[in-house]
CSV table of C-alpha atoms and ligand atoms in Angstrom, one decimal:
chain,number,residue,atom,x,y,z
A,195,MET,CA,0.0,0.0,0.0
A,196,ASN,CA,1.3,3.4,-1.0
A,197,THR,CA,1.2,5.7,2.0
A,198,VAL,CA,2.8,8.9,3.1
A,199,ASN,CA,3.4,9.3,6.8
A,200,ILE,CA,2.8,12.8,8.0
A,201,LEU,CA,3.8,13.5,11.6
A,202,GLY,CA,3.1,9.9,12.4
A,203,VAL,CA,-0.1,9.4,10.5
A,204,ASP,CA,-0.2,7.2,7.4
A,205,ILE,CA,-2.1,8.9,4.6
A,206,ASP,CA,-3.1,6.8,1.6
A,207,ASN,CA,-1.6,8.2,-1.6
A,208,LEU,CA,-4.5,7.9,-4.0
A,209,ASN,CA,-6.8,10.0,-6.1
A,210,LEU,CA,-10.5,10.2,-5.9
A,211,ARG,CA,-11.1,7.4,-8.5
A,212,ASP,CA,-8.7,5.0,-6.7
A,213,ALA,CA,-10.5,5.8,-3.4
A,214,LYS,CA,-13.9,5.1,-5.0
A,215,ASP,CA,-12.6,1.7,-6.4
A,216,LYS,CA,-11.3,0.9,-2.9
A,217,VAL,CA,-14.7,1.5,-1.4
A,218,ARG,CA,-16.2,-0.9,-4.0
A,219,ASP,CA,-13.7,-3.5,-2.8
A,220,PHE,CA,-14.5,-2.8,0.8
A,221,LEU,CA,-18.2,-3.4,0.0
A,222,ASN,CA,-17.4,-6.8,-1.3
A,223,ASP,CA,-15.7,-7.8,1.9
A,224,GLU,CA,-17.3,-9.2,5.0
A,225,ASP,CA,-16.0,-7.0,7.9
A,226,LEU,CA,-16.5,-3.3,8.5
A,227,LYS,CA,-13.9,-0.9,7.0
A,228,LEU,CA,-13.4,2.5,8.5
A,229,ILE,CA,-12.6,5.5,6.4
A,230,PHE,CA,-11.0,8.6,8.0
A,231,THR,CA,-10.6,12.0,6.5
A,232,PRO,CA,-7.9,14.0,8.3
A,233,ASN,CA,-6.8,17.5,7.4
A,234,SER,CA,-3.7,19.3,8.9
A,235,GLU,CA,-5.6,20.5,11.9
A,236,ILE,CA,-6.5,16.9,12.7
A,237,ILE,CA,-2.9,15.7,12.2
A,238,MET,CA,-1.8,18.4,14.7
A,239,ASP,CA,-4.3,17.1,17.2
A,240,ALA,CA,-3.1,13.5,16.6
A,241,LYS,CA,0.5,14.6,17.2
A,242,LYS,CA,-0.5,15.6,20.7
A,243,ASP,CA,-2.8,12.6,21.4
A,244,PRO,CA,-1.2,9.2,20.8
A,245,GLU,CA,-4.6,7.4,21.2
A,246,PHE,CA,-6.1,9.5,18.4
A,247,LYS,CA,-3.0,8.9,16.3
A,248,ASN,CA,-3.4,5.2,16.8
A,249,ILE,CA,-7.0,5.3,15.8
A,250,LEU,CA,-6.3,7.2,12.6
A,251,ASN,CA,-3.5,4.6,11.8
A,252,ASN,CA,-6.1,1.9,12.3
A,253,GLY,CA,-8.3,3.3,9.5
A,254,ASP,CA,-8.7,1.0,6.5
A,255,MET,CA,-8.5,4.1,4.2
A,256,VAL,CA,-7.1,7.4,5.4
A,257,ILE,CA,-7.5,10.2,2.8
A,258,ALA,CA,-5.9,13.7,2.7
A,259,ASP,CA,-8.9,15.9,3.2
A,260,GLY,CA,-6.9,19.1,3.6
A,261,ILE,CA,-4.7,20.9,1.1
A,262,GLY,CA,-2.1,21.4,3.9
A,263,LEU,CA,-1.3,17.7,3.8
A,264,VAL,CA,-0.7,17.9,0.1
A,265,TYR,CA,1.7,20.9,0.6
A,266,ALA,CA,3.5,19.1,3.4
A,267,SER,CA,4.0,16.0,1.2
A,268,LYS,CA,5.4,18.1,-1.6
A,269,ILE,CA,7.7,20.2,0.7
A,270,ARG,CA,9.3,16.9,1.9
A,271,LYS,CA,9.4,15.4,-1.6
A,272,LYS,CA,7.0,12.6,-0.9
A,273,PRO,CA,4.2,14.0,-3.0
A,274,LEU,CA,0.6,12.9,-2.4
A,275,GLU,CA,-1.2,12.6,-5.7
A,276,GLU,CA,-4.1,14.9,-4.8
A,277,ARG,CA,-6.4,16.2,-2.1
A,278,VAL,CA,-9.3,13.8,-1.7
A,279,THR,CA,-12.0,15.3,0.5
A,280,GLY,CA,-14.3,13.4,2.7
A,281,TYR,CA,-17.1,15.3,1.1
A,282,ASP,CA,-16.2,14.3,-2.5
A,283,LEU,CA,-15.6,10.7,-1.6
A,284,SER,CA,-18.9,10.7,0.3
A,285,LEU,CA,-20.7,11.8,-2.9
A,286,GLU,CA,-18.9,9.0,-4.9
A,287,ILE,CA,-20.0,6.5,-2.2
A,288,LEU,CA,-23.6,7.7,-2.7
A,289,ASP,CA,-23.2,7.1,-6.4
A,290,ILE,CA,-22.1,3.5,-5.7
A,291,ALA,CA,-25.0,3.0,-3.3
A,292,ALA,CA,-27.5,4.2,-5.8
A,293,GLU,CA,-26.0,2.1,-8.6
A,294,GLU,CA,-25.7,-1.1,-6.6
A,295,SER,CA,-28.6,-0.7,-4.2
A,296,TYR,CA,-26.6,-0.6,-1.0
A,297,ASN,CA,-28.3,0.5,2.2
A,298,VAL,CA,-27.1,3.8,3.7
A,299,TYR,CA,-27.5,5.3,7.2
A,300,PHE,CA,-26.8,8.9,8.0
A,301,LEU,CA,-25.7,9.5,11.6
A,302,GLY,CA,-24.6,12.9,12.9
A,303,CYS,CA,-25.1,16.7,12.9
A,304,ALA,CA,-27.8,18.8,14.6
A,305,GLU,CA,-31.4,17.5,14.8
A,306,GLY,CA,-33.0,17.4,11.4
A,307,VAL,CA,-29.9,17.8,9.3
A,308,ALA,CA,-29.4,14.1,8.5
A,309,GLU,CA,-33.1,13.9,7.7
A,310,GLU,CA,-32.8,16.9,5.3
A,311,ALA,CA,-29.7,15.4,3.7
A,312,LYS,CA,-31.7,12.2,3.1
A,313,ARG,CA,-34.4,14.2,1.4
A,314,LYS,CA,-31.9,16.0,-0.8
A,315,VAL,CA,-30.1,12.8,-1.8
A,316,GLU,CA,-33.5,11.1,-2.6
A,317,GLU,CA,-34.3,14.1,-4.9
A,318,LYS,CA,-31.1,13.5,-6.8
A,319,TYR,CA,-31.1,9.7,-6.9
A,320,LYS,CA,-34.6,8.2,-7.4
A,321,ASN,CA,-33.6,4.7,-6.3
A,322,ILE,CA,-31.3,5.3,-3.4
A,323,ASN,CA,-31.9,3.5,-0.1
A,324,ILE,CA,-31.2,5.8,2.8
A,325,VAL,CA,-32.6,3.4,5.4
A,326,GLY,CA,-32.2,5.6,8.5
A,327,THR,CA,-31.0,8.8,10.0
A,328,HIS,CA,-30.2,10.1,13.5
A,329,ASN,CA,-28.7,13.3,14.8
A,330,GLY,CA,-25.2,13.3,16.4
A,331,PHE,CA,-26.1,14.5,19.9
A,332,PHE,CA,-27.3,11.2,21.4
A,333,LYS,CA,-25.7,10.1,24.6
A,334,GLY,CA,-22.7,8.0,23.6
A,335,TYR,CA,-19.0,7.3,23.6
A,336,HIS,CA,-18.2,10.5,21.6
A,337,LEU,CA,-19.6,12.5,24.5
A,338,GLY,CA,-17.7,10.4,27.1
A,339,ILE,CA,-20.7,8.2,28.0
A,340,GLU,CA,-20.1,4.5,27.6
A,341,ASN,CA,-22.8,1.9,26.9
A,342,HIS,CA,-25.7,4.3,27.1
A,343,PRO,CA,-29.1,2.9,26.0
A,344,GLU,CA,-29.5,5.7,23.5
A,345,GLU,CA,-26.3,4.7,21.7
A,346,GLU,CA,-27.1,1.0,22.0
A,347,ALA,CA,-30.5,1.6,20.4
A,348,ILE,CA,-28.9,3.5,17.5
A,349,ILE,CA,-26.4,0.7,16.8
A,350,GLU,CA,-29.2,-1.8,17.0
A,351,GLU,CA,-31.2,0.2,14.5
A,352,ILE,CA,-28.2,0.5,12.1
A,353,ASN,CA,-27.7,-3.3,12.3
A,354,ASN,CA,-31.4,-4.2,12.0
A,355,LEU,CA,-31.8,-2.0,8.9
A,356,ASP,CA,-29.1,-4.0,7.2
A,357,THR,CA,-27.0,-0.9,6.7
A,358,ASP,CA,-24.1,-1.4,4.3
A,359,ILE,CA,-22.7,2.1,4.4
A,360,LEU,CA,-22.7,4.4,7.4
A,361,PHE,CA,-22.0,8.2,7.3
A,362,VAL,CA,-20.8,9.5,10.7
A,363,GLY,CA,-20.7,13.2,11.1
A,364,LEU,CA,-19.8,14.0,14.7
A,365,GLY,CA,-16.7,16.2,13.9
A,366,ALA,CA,-13.2,15.2,14.6
A,367,PRO,CA,-12.0,13.6,16.8
A,368,LYS,CA,-15.4,12.5,18.1
A,369,GLN,CA,-16.4,10.6,15.0
A,370,GLU,CA,-13.1,8.7,14.9
A,371,PHE,CA,-13.2,7.7,18.6
A,372,TRP,CA,-16.8,6.7,18.2
A,373,LEU,CA,-16.3,4.6,15.2
A,374,TYR,CA,-13.2,2.9,16.5
A,375,HIS,CA,-14.8,2.1,19.9
A,376,ASN,CA,-17.9,0.6,18.2
A,377,ARG,CA,-16.3,-1.0,15.2
A,378,ASP,CA,-16.9,-4.6,16.4
A,379,ARG,CA,-20.6,-4.0,17.0
A,380,ILE,CA,-21.5,-2.2,13.8
A,381,LYS,CA,-22.5,-4.7,11.1
A,382,ALA,CA,-22.1,-2.3,8.1
A,383,LYS,CA,-19.4,-2.8,5.5
A,384,VAL,CA,-18.1,0.7,5.2
A,385,ALA,CA,-18.2,3.6,7.7
A,386,ILE,CA,-16.8,7.1,6.9
A,387,GLY,CA,-16.2,9.8,9.5
A,388,ASN,CA,-17.1,12.7,7.2
A,389,GLY,CA,-17.5,15.7,9.5
A,390,GLY,CA,-19.8,18.4,8.1
A,391,THR,CA,-20.6,16.5,4.9
A,392,MET,CA,-24.3,16.0,5.7
A,393,ASP,CA,-24.5,19.7,6.6
A,394,VAL,CA,-23.4,20.5,3.1
A,395,ILE,CA,-25.6,18.0,1.5
A,396,ALA,CA,-28.6,19.4,3.5
A,397,GLU,CA,-27.5,22.8,2.3
A,398,LYS,CA,-27.1,24.1,5.9
A,399,VAL,CA,-23.5,24.9,5.1
A,400,LYS,CA,-22.1,26.0,1.7
A,401,ARG,CA,-19.0,24.5,0.3
A,402,ALA,CA,-16.4,27.0,-1.0
A,403,PRO,CA,-16.9,28.2,-4.6
A,404,ASP,CA,-14.7,26.5,-7.2
A,405,PHE,CA,-12.2,29.4,-7.3
A,406,PHE,CA,-11.3,28.8,-3.6
A,407,GLN,CA,-11.1,25.0,-4.1
A,408,LYS,CA,-9.0,25.2,-7.2
A,409,PHE,CA,-6.4,27.4,-5.5
A,410,GLY,CA,-6.3,25.5,-2.3
A,411,LEU,CA,-8.0,28.3,-0.4
A,412,GLU,CA,-11.1,26.5,0.9
A,413,TRP,CA,-9.8,27.2,4.4
A,414,LEU,CA,-9.8,31.0,3.6
A,415,TYR,CA,-13.4,30.8,2.5
A,416,ARG,CA,-14.5,29.0,5.6
A,417,LEU,CA,-12.6,31.5,7.7
A,418,ILE,CA,-14.4,34.4,6.1
A,419,LYS,CA,-17.7,32.7,6.6
A,420,GLU,CA,-17.0,31.7,10.2
A,421,PRO,CA,-14.3,33.9,11.7
A,422,LYS,CA,-14.5,32.0,15.0
A,423,ARG,CA,-12.8,29.1,13.2
A,424,ILE,CA,-9.5,31.1,13.6
A,425,LYS,CA,-8.8,29.1,16.7
A,426,ARG,CA,-8.8,25.9,14.7
A,427,GLN,CA,-7.3,27.3,11.6
A,428,ILE,CA,-4.3,28.8,13.3
A,429,LYS,CA,-3.1,25.1,13.4
A,430,LEU,CA,-2.6,25.2,9.6
A,431,PRO,CA,0.4,27.6,9.6
A,432,ILE,CA,1.8,25.9,12.7
A,433,PHE,CA,1.5,22.6,10.9
A,434,LEU,CA,3.4,24.0,7.9
A,435,LEU,CA,6.1,25.4,10.2
A,436,THR,CA,6.4,22.0,11.9
A,437,ILE,CA,6.9,20.4,8.5
A,438,LEU,CA,9.4,23.0,7.4
A,439,SER,CA,11.4,22.7,10.6
A,440,ASP,CA,11.7,19.0,10.8
A,441,LYS,CA,13.2,16.9,8.0
A,442,GLU,CA,11.7,13.7,9.5
A,443,SER,CA,8.2,15.1,9.6
A,444,VAL,CA,7.1,13.4,6.4
A,445,LYS,CA,8.3,9.8,5.5
B,18,UDP,N1,-21.6,17.2,15.8
B,18,UDP,C1,-22.4,16.2,16.2
B,18,UDP,N2,-22.2,15.7,17.5
B,18,UDP,C2,-21.3,16.2,18.4
B,18,UDP,C3,-20.5,17.2,17.9
B,18,UDP,C4,-20.6,17.7,16.6
B,18,UDP,O1,-23.2,15.7,15.5
B,18,UDP,O2,-21.2,15.7,19.5
B,18,UDP,C5,-21.7,17.6,14.4
B,18,UDP,C6,-21.9,19.1,14.2
B,18,UDP,O3,-23.2,19.5,14.5
B,18,UDP,C7,-21.5,19.3,12.8
B,18,UDP,C8,-20.6,18.1,12.5
B,18,UDP,O4,-20.6,17.3,13.6
B,18,UDP,O5,-22.7,19.1,12.0
B,18,UDP,C9,-19.2,18.4,12.1
B,18,UDP,O6,-18.7,19.2,13.1
B,18,UDP,P1,-17.5,20.2,12.7
B,18,UDP,O7,-17.9,21.4,12.0
B,18,UDP,O8,-16.8,20.4,14.0
B,18,UDP,O9,-16.6,19.3,11.8
B,18,UDP,P2,-15.6,19.5,10.6
B,18,UDP,O10,-16.3,19.0,9.4
B,18,UDP,O11,-15.3,21.0,10.5
B,18,UDP,O12,-14.5,18.6,11.0
């Protein structure tokens, strides 16, 4: 497997098409496969938190969601082919689900968002099976509550509905911790921790216009829209400085 290790986290070096093919393979397997979508902010968090780093390294596919990771890989001459966002891969996964009649469950985001995302997706694909939805504020492991009946009931529902594909949008690192903790109990084939993807599908949040995406400036667009993200986004220049100052940062 071709990976680039950035500050201790192995990132798969693949393009969107490869990632989609890999999902198809995962769906033909028996056991659950976890897909994680780190950006540079998440890698900085993992650098400080060995448990989180270990969880990311246990992902079955780990894609470079942020342009910072691509820059880092190029600075250290181990170039990642391209940025593959969790959002874009999630849309490809919905394509596969619609084509091949897989059952999809949307878990996460504020009350009503997953439901609205389901409606939007059903408008686009007439035959898609979005078998269930639930908001991301139930009492569960991601909120530091273990074995709560609310969480148990959701996992039971996911399993009873024969879910093949699970979207989990609880934000990082909650979604990664939650998925890793529950991986043996979830009977789906593919689960992706995809952050605010359902917010975008439900049109609660707008993705950056093409111009910003093309020039690697999506972070700037999000900062303009939500200035309070500065606390998180300050990690991007710190990340790049860390890469520049340490020859061993990318392997
Ligand atoms: N979220 C959730 N449960 C939580 C915390 C967050 O469902 O306990 C949702 C939040 O409402 C948002 C999504 O997770 O819809 C993604 O959060 P965030 O914007 O932090 O993630 P990002 O995509 O920026 O990593």
